[in-house]
Structure formats: C-alpha cells, structure tokens
PDB file of C-alpha atoms in Angstrom:
ATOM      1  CA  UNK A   1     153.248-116.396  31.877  1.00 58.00           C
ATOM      2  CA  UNK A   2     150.426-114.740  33.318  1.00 61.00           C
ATOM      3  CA  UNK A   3     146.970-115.200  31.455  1.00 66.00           C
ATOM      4  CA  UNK A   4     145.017-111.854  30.049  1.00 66.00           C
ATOM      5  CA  UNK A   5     143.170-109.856  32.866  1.00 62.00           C
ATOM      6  CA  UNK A   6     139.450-110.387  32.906  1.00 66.00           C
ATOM      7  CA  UNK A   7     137.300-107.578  34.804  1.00 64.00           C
ATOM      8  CA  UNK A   8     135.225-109.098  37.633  1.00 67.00           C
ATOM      9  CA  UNK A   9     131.818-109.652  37.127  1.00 65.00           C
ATOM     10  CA  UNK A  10     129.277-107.394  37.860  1.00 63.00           C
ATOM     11  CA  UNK A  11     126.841-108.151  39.663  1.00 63.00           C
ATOM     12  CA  UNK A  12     123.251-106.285  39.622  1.00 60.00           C
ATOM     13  CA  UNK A  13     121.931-103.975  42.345  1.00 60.00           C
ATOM     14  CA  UNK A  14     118.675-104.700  41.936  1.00 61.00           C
ATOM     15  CA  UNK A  15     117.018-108.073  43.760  1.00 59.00           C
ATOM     16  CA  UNK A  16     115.216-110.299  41.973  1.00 61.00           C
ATOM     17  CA  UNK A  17     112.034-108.452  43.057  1.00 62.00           C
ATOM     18  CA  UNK A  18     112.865-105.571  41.864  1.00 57.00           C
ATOM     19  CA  UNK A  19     114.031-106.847  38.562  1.00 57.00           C
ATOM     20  CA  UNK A  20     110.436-108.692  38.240  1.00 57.00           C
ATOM     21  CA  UNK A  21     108.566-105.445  38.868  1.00 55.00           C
ATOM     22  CA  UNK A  22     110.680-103.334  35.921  1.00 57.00           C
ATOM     23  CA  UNK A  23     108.857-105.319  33.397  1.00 62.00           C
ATOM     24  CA  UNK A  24     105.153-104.826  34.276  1.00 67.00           C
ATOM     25  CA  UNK A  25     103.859-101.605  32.782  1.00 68.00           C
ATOM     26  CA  UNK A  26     103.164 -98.953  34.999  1.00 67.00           C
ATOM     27  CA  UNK A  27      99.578 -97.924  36.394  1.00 72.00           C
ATOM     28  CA  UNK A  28      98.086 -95.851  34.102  1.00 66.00           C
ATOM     29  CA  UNK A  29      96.914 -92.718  36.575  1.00 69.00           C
ATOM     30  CA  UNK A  30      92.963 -92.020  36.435  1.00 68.00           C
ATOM     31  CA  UNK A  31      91.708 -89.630  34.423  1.00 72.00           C
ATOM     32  CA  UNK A  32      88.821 -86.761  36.843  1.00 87.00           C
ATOM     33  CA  UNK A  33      88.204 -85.539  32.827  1.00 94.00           C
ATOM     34  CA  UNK A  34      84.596 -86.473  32.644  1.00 96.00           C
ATOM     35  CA  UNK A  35      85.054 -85.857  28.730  1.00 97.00           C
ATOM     36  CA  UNK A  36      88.135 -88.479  28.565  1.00 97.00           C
ATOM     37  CA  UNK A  37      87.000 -91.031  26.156  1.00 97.00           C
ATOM     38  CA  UNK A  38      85.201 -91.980  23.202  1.00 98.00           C
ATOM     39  CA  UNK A  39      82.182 -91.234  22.715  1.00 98.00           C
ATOM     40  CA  UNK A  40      79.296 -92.646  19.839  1.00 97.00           C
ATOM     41  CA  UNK A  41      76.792 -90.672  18.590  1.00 95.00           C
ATOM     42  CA  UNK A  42      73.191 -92.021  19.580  1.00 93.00           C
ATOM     43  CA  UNK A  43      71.413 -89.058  18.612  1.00 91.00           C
ATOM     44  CA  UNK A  44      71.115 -85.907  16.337  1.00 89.00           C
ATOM     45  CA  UNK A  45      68.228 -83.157  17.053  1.00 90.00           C
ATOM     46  CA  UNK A  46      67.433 -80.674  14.867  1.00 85.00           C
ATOM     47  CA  UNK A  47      63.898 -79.034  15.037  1.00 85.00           C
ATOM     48  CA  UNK A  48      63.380 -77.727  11.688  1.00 80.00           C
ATOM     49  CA  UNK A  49      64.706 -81.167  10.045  1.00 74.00           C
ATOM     50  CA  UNK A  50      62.726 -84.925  10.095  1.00 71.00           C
ATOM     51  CA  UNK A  51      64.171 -87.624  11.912  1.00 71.00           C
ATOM     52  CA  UNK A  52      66.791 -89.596  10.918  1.00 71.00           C
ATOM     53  CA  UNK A  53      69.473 -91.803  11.952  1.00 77.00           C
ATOM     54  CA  UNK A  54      73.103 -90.813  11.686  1.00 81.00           C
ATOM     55  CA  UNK A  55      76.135 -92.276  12.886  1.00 90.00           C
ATOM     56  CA  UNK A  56      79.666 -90.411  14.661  1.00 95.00           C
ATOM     57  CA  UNK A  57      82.284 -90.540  16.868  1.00 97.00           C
ATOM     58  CA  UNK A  58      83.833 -88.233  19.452  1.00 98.00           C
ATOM     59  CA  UNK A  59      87.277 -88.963  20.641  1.00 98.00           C
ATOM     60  CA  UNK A  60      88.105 -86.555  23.507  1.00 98.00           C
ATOM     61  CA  UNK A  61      91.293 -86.313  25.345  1.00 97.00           C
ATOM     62  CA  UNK A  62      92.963 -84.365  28.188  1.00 96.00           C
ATOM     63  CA  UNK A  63      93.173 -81.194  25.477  1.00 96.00           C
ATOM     64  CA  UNK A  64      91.866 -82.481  22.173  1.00 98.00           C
ATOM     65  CA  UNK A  65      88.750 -83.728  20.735  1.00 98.00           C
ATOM     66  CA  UNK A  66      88.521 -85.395  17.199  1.00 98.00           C
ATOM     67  CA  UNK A  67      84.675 -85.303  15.656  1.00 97.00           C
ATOM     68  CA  UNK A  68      83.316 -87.641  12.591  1.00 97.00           C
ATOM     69  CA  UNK A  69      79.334 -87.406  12.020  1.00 93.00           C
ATOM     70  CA  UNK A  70      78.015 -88.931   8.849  1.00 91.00           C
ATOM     71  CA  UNK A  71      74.211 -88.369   8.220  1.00 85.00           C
ATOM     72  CA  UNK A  72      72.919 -90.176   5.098  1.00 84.00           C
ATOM     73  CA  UNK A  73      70.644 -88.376   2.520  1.00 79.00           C
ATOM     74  CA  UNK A  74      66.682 -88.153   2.331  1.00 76.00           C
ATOM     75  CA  UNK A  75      66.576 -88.304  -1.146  1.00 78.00           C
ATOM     76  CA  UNK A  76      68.647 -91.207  -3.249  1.00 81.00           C
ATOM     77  CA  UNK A  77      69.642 -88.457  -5.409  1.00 80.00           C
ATOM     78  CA  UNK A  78      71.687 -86.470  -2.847  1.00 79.00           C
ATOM     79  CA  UNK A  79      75.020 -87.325  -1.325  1.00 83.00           C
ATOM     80  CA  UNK A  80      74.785 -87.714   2.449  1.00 86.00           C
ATOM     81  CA  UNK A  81      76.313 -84.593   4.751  1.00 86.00           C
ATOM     82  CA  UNK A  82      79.305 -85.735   6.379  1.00 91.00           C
ATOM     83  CA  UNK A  83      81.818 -83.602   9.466  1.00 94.00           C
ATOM     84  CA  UNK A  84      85.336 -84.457  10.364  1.00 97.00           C
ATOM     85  CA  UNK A  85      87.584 -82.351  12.720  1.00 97.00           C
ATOM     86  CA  UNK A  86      89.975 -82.001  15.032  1.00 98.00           C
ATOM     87  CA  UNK A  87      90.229 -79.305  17.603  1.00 98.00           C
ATOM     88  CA  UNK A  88      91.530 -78.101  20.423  1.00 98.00           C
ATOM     89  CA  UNK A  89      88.888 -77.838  23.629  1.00 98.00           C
ATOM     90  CA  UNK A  90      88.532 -76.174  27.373  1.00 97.00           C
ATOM     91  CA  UNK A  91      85.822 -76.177  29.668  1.00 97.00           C
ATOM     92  CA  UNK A  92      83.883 -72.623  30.644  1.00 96.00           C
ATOM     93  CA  UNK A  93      81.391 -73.433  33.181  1.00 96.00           C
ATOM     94  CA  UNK A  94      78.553 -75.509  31.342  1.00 96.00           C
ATOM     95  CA  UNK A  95      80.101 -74.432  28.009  1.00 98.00           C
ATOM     96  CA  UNK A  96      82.608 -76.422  25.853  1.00 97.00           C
ATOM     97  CA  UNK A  97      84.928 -73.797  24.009  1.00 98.00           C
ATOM     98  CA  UNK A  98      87.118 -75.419  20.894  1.00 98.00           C
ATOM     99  CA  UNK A  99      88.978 -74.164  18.613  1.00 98.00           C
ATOM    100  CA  UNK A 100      89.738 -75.656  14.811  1.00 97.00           C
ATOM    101  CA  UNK A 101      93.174 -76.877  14.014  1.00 97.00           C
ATOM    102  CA  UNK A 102      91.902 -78.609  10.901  1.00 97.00           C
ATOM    103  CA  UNK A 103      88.173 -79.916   9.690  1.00 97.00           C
ATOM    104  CA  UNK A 104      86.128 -80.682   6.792  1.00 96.00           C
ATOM    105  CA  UNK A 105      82.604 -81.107   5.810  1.00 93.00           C
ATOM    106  CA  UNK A 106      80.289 -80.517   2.893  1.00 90.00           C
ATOM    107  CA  UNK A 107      78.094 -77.684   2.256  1.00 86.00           C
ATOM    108  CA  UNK A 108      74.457 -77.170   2.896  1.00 79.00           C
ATOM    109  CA  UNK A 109      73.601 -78.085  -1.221  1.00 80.00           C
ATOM    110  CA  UNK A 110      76.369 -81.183  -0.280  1.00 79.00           C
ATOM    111  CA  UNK A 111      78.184 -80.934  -2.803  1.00 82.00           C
ATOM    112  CA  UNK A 112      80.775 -78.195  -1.909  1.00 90.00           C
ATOM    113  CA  UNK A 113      83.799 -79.431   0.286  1.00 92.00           C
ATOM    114  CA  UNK A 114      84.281 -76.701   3.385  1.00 94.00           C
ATOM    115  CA  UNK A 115      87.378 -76.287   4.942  1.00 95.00           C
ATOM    116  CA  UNK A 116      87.480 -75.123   9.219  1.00 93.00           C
ATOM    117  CA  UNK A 117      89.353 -72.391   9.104  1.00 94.00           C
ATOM    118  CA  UNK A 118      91.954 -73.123  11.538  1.00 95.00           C
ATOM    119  CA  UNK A 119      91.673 -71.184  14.628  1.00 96.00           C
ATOM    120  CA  UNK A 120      87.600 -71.114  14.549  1.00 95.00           C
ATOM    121  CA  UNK A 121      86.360 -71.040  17.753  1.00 97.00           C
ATOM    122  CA  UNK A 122      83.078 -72.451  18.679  1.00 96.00           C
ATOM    123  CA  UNK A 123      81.411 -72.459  22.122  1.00 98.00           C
ATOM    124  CA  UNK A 124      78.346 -74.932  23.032  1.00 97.00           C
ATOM    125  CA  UNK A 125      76.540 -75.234  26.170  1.00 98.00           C
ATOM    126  CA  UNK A 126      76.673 -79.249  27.132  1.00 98.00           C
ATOM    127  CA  UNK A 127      74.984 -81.296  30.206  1.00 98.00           C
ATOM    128  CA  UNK A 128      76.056 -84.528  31.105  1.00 98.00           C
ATOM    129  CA  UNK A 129      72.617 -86.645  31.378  1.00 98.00           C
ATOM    130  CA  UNK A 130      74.720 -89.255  33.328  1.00 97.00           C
ATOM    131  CA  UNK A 131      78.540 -90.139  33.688  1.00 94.00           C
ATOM    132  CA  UNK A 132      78.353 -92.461  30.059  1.00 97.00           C
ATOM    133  CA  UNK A 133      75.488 -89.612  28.730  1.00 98.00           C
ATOM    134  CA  UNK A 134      76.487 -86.615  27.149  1.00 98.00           C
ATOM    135  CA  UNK A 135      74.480 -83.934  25.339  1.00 98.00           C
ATOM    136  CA  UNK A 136      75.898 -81.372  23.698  1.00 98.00           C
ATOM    137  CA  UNK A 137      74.026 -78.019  22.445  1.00 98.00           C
ATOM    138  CA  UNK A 138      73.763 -76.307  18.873  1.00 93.00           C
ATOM    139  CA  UNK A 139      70.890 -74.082  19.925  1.00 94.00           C
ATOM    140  CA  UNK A 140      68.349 -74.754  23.100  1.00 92.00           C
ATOM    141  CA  UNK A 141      66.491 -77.274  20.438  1.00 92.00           C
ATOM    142  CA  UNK A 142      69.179 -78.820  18.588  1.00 93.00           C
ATOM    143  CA  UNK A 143      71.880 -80.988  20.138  1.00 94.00           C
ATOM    144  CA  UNK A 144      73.375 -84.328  20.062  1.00 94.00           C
ATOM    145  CA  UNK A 145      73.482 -87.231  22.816  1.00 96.00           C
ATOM    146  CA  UNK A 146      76.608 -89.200  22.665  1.00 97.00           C
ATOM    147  CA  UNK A 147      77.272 -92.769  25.242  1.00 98.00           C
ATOM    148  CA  UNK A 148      80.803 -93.029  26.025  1.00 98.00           C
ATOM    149  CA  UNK A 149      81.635 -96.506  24.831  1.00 98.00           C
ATOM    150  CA  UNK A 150      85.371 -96.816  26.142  1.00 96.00           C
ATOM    151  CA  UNK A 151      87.342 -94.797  28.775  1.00 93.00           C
ATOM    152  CA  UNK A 152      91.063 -93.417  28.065  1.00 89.00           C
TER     153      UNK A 152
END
C-alpha cells in the first residue's frame, strides 16, 4: 500500500534579507508643511484687554487643524472663556483660510455655549517668526504666538 500524498514543501521566495526588512516599519516621508505639527500657545494679544496668561493647543495636519484655548477669568466670580474646534484649512499667500466642520466656545457674558456653524469660514493673516514660531493674526494688534513643540 502506498502511504497518503503529501504536497511538497514550499519554500519562500524571499531571502532571509528580505524577510528581515518586511518587519521594520517604513520611513515615514517628510512633511515641506511648515504648519505640520503641534503647536502650544505661548501667547494671546489683545489690545483693548489686560494681560493674562492662557493656555492652548493647535494640532495642524496636511488638511486639518484642531484648536483648544482656555483663558481663565479676571474676576473669581466669572467662568473662564474657553474655544475648541476643528476645521478644515488652506494656505492663500500670507493668509490661513479655514473653514468650521464643528466648534464650540462660550459667549462674550461666558455663560452662553456657541456653536461654529459648520462651514464658517475664517481667513487670518499669519507670519512665521521662525520655523518653531508662529503668529497668527485676529486684527493688525491682536494675535497669538504659538512654538511648535512636536513635528508630525
């Protein structure tokens, strides 16, 4: 009697270097977006307002950016103003052009909740101080600086 048929074994095409090189991750291109990254927010002007500290984050990628600003109260009896957003963004010359696909924040009196309406498109004029420095413009006197504190 004959015993069962057993296929041959296969045996890989690739070489062992090849195999070895499958299992490291890829490079990971390099970004020329000098926005790429995220960003902290070392400073809030506004001329008409006292000085104050307040805290944020930008998050900018190849096509979105994601905002969250939280600047506490002068007065112990107020709640502190606060923005979160997400948006969509493009680059126009010196001017950064997004558009809302979903935000919140409170009201001047800070104690109405706002809702972005989605699609709200907002341009500001920005200048990059240096390649970690970023300012970006409300009005010709009131802006924000942000540092980029890690690269994507």
């Amino acid at each position: 009697m004959l015993p069962p048929y057993q296929p041959p074994v296969q045996q890989g095409t690739q070489d062992k270097e090849t195999k070895k090189g499958d299992q490291e991750p890829l490079p990971r291109p390099v970004s020329t977006n000098p926005f790429k990254g995220v960003w902290a927010i070392t400073r809030l002007v506004r001329p008409h307002a006292p000085p104050q500290r307040s805290s944020g984050y930008m998050v900018f990628t190849d096509a979105f950016t994601s905002m969250h600003l939280y600047l506490p109260a002068l007065s112990p009896q107020l709640p502190p103003r606060f923005q979160s957003s997400f948006r969509s963004y493009r680059v126009t010359g010196t001017n950064l052009v997004t558009s809302s696909l979903q935000g919140v924040r409170n009201a001047a009196n800070r104690r109405e909740m706002l809702i972005e309406p989605s699609g709200r498109v907002e341009r500001r004029r920005f200048a990059f101080l240096s390649q970690q420095l970023l300012r970006i413009y409300q009005t010709d006197q009131a802006f924000m600086e942000l540092k980029k504190i890690e690269q994507l």
